[in-house]
mmCIF file of C-alpha atoms in Angstrom:
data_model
loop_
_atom_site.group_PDB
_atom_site.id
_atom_site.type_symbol
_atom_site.label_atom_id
_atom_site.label_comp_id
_atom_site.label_asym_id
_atom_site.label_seq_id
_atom_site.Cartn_x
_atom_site.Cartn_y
_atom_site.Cartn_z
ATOM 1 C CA UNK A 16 68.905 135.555 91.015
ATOM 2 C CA UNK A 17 67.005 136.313 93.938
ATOM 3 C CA UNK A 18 66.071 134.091 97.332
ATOM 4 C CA UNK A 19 62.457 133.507 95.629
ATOM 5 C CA UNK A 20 63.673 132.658 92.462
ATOM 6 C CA UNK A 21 66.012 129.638 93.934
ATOM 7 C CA UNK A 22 65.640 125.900 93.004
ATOM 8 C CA UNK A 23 66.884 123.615 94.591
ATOM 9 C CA UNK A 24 67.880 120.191 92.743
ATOM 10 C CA UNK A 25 67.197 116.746 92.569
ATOM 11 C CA UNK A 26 70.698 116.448 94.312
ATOM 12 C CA UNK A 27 70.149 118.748 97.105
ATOM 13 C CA UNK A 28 66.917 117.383 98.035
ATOM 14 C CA UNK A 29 67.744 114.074 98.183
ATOM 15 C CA UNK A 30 70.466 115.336 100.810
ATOM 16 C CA UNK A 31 67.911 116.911 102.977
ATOM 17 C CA UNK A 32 65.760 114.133 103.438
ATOM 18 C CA UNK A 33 68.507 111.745 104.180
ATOM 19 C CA UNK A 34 69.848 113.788 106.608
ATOM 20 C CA UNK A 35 66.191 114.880 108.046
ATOM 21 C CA UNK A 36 65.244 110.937 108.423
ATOM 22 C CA UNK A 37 69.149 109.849 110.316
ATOM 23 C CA UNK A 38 69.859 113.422 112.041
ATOM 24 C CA UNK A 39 69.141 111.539 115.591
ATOM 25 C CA UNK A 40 70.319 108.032 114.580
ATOM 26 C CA UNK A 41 72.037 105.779 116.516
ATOM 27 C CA UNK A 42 73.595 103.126 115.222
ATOM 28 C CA UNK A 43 75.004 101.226 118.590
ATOM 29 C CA UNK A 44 71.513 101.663 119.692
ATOM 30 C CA UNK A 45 69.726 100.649 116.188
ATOM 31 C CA UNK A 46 72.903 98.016 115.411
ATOM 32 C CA UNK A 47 73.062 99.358 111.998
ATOM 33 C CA UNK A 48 76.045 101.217 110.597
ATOM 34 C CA UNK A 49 74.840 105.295 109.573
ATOM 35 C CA UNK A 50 75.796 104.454 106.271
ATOM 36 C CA UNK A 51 73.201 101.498 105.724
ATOM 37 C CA UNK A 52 70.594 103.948 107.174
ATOM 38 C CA UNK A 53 71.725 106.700 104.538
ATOM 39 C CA UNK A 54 71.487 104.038 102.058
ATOM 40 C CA UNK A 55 67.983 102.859 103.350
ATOM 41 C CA UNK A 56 66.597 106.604 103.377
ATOM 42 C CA UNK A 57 67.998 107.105 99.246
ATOM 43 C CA UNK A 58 66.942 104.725 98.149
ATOM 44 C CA UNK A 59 63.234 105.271 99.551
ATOM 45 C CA UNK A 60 63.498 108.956 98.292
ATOM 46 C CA UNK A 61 64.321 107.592 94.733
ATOM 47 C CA UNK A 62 61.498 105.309 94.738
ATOM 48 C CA UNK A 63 59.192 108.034 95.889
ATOM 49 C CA UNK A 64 60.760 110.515 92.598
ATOM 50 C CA UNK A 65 60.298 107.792 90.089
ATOM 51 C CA UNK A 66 56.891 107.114 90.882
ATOM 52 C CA UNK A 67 56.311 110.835 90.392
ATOM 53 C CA UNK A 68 58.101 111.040 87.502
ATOM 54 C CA UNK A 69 56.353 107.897 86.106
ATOM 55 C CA UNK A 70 53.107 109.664 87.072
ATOM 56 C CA UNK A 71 53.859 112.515 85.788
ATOM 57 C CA UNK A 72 54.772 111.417 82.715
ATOM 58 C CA UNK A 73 51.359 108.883 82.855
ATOM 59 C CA UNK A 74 49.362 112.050 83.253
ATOM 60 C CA UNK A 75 51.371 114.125 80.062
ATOM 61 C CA UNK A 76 50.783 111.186 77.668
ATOM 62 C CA UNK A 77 47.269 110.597 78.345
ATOM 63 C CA UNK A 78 46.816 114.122 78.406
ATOM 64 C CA UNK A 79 48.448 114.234 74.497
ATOM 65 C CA UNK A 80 46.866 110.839 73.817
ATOM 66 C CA UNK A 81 43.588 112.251 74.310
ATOM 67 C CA UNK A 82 44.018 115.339 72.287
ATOM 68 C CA UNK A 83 44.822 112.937 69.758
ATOM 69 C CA UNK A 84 40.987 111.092 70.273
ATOM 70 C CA UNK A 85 38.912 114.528 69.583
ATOM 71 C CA UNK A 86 40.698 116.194 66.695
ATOM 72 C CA UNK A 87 42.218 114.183 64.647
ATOM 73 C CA UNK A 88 40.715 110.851 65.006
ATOM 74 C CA UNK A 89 39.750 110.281 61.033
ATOM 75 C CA UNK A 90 43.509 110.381 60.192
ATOM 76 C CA UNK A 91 44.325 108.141 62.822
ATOM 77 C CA UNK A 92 41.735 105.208 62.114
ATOM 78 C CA UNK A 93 39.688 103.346 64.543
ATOM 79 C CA UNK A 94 42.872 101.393 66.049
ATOM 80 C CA UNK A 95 44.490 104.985 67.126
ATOM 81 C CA UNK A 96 43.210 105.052 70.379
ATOM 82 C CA UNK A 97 44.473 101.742 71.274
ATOM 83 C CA UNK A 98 47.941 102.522 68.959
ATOM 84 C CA UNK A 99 48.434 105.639 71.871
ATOM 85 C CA UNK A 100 47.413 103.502 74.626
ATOM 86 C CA UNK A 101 49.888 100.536 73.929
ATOM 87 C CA UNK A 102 52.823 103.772 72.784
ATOM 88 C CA UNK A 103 51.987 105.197 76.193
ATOM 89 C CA UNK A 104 52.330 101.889 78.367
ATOM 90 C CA UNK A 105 55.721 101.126 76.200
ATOM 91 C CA UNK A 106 57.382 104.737 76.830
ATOM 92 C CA UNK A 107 56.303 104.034 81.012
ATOM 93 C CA UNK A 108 57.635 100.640 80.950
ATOM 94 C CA UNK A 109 60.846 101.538 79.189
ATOM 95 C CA UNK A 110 61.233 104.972 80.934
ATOM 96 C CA UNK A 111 60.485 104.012 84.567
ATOM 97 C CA UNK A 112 61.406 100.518 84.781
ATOM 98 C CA UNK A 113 61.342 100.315 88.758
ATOM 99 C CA UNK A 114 57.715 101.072 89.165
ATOM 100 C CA UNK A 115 56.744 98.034 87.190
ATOM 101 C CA UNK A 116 57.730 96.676 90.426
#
């Protein structure tokens, strides 16, 4: 594997953006412990990946709902489009529970 073929993972790059956001932190002059502030700066990057994942997953199963709306629509029946629609908001809500937030 070459430099230009590297990935780095979910893992790593959660690491580098908690230690980007407390690299200068203070905690005697913040009065909060660095481990709080790690804490604070995870969590906000794991918000920030499930709403990316949730969109991203939003914009695949609208993308394959419609598909479903221009070829196929005699076998589904008039209530298809709505079927997909109500399948697509259950798979969000049970998938990516924290952005029903």
């Amino acid at each position: 594997m070459t430099d230009s073929e590297y990935v780095p993972g979910e893992r790593e790059v959660r690491a580098d953006f908690v230690l980007a956001n407390t690299r200068n932190f203070d905690s005697y002059q913040v009065g909060r412990t660095l481990a709080s502030e790690q804490k604070h700066y995870g969590d906000e990057f794991d918000r920030w990946l499930n709403q990316v994942k949730a969109e991203a997953a939003r914009e695949a199963l609208t993308q394959y709902a419609s598909e479903f709306e221009g070829e196929g629509s005699e076998w589904i029946g008039p209530m298809g489009p709505t079927l997909i629609a109500r399948d697509v908001r259950n798979f969000i809500t049970e998938h990516y529970p924290e952005e029903q937030k």
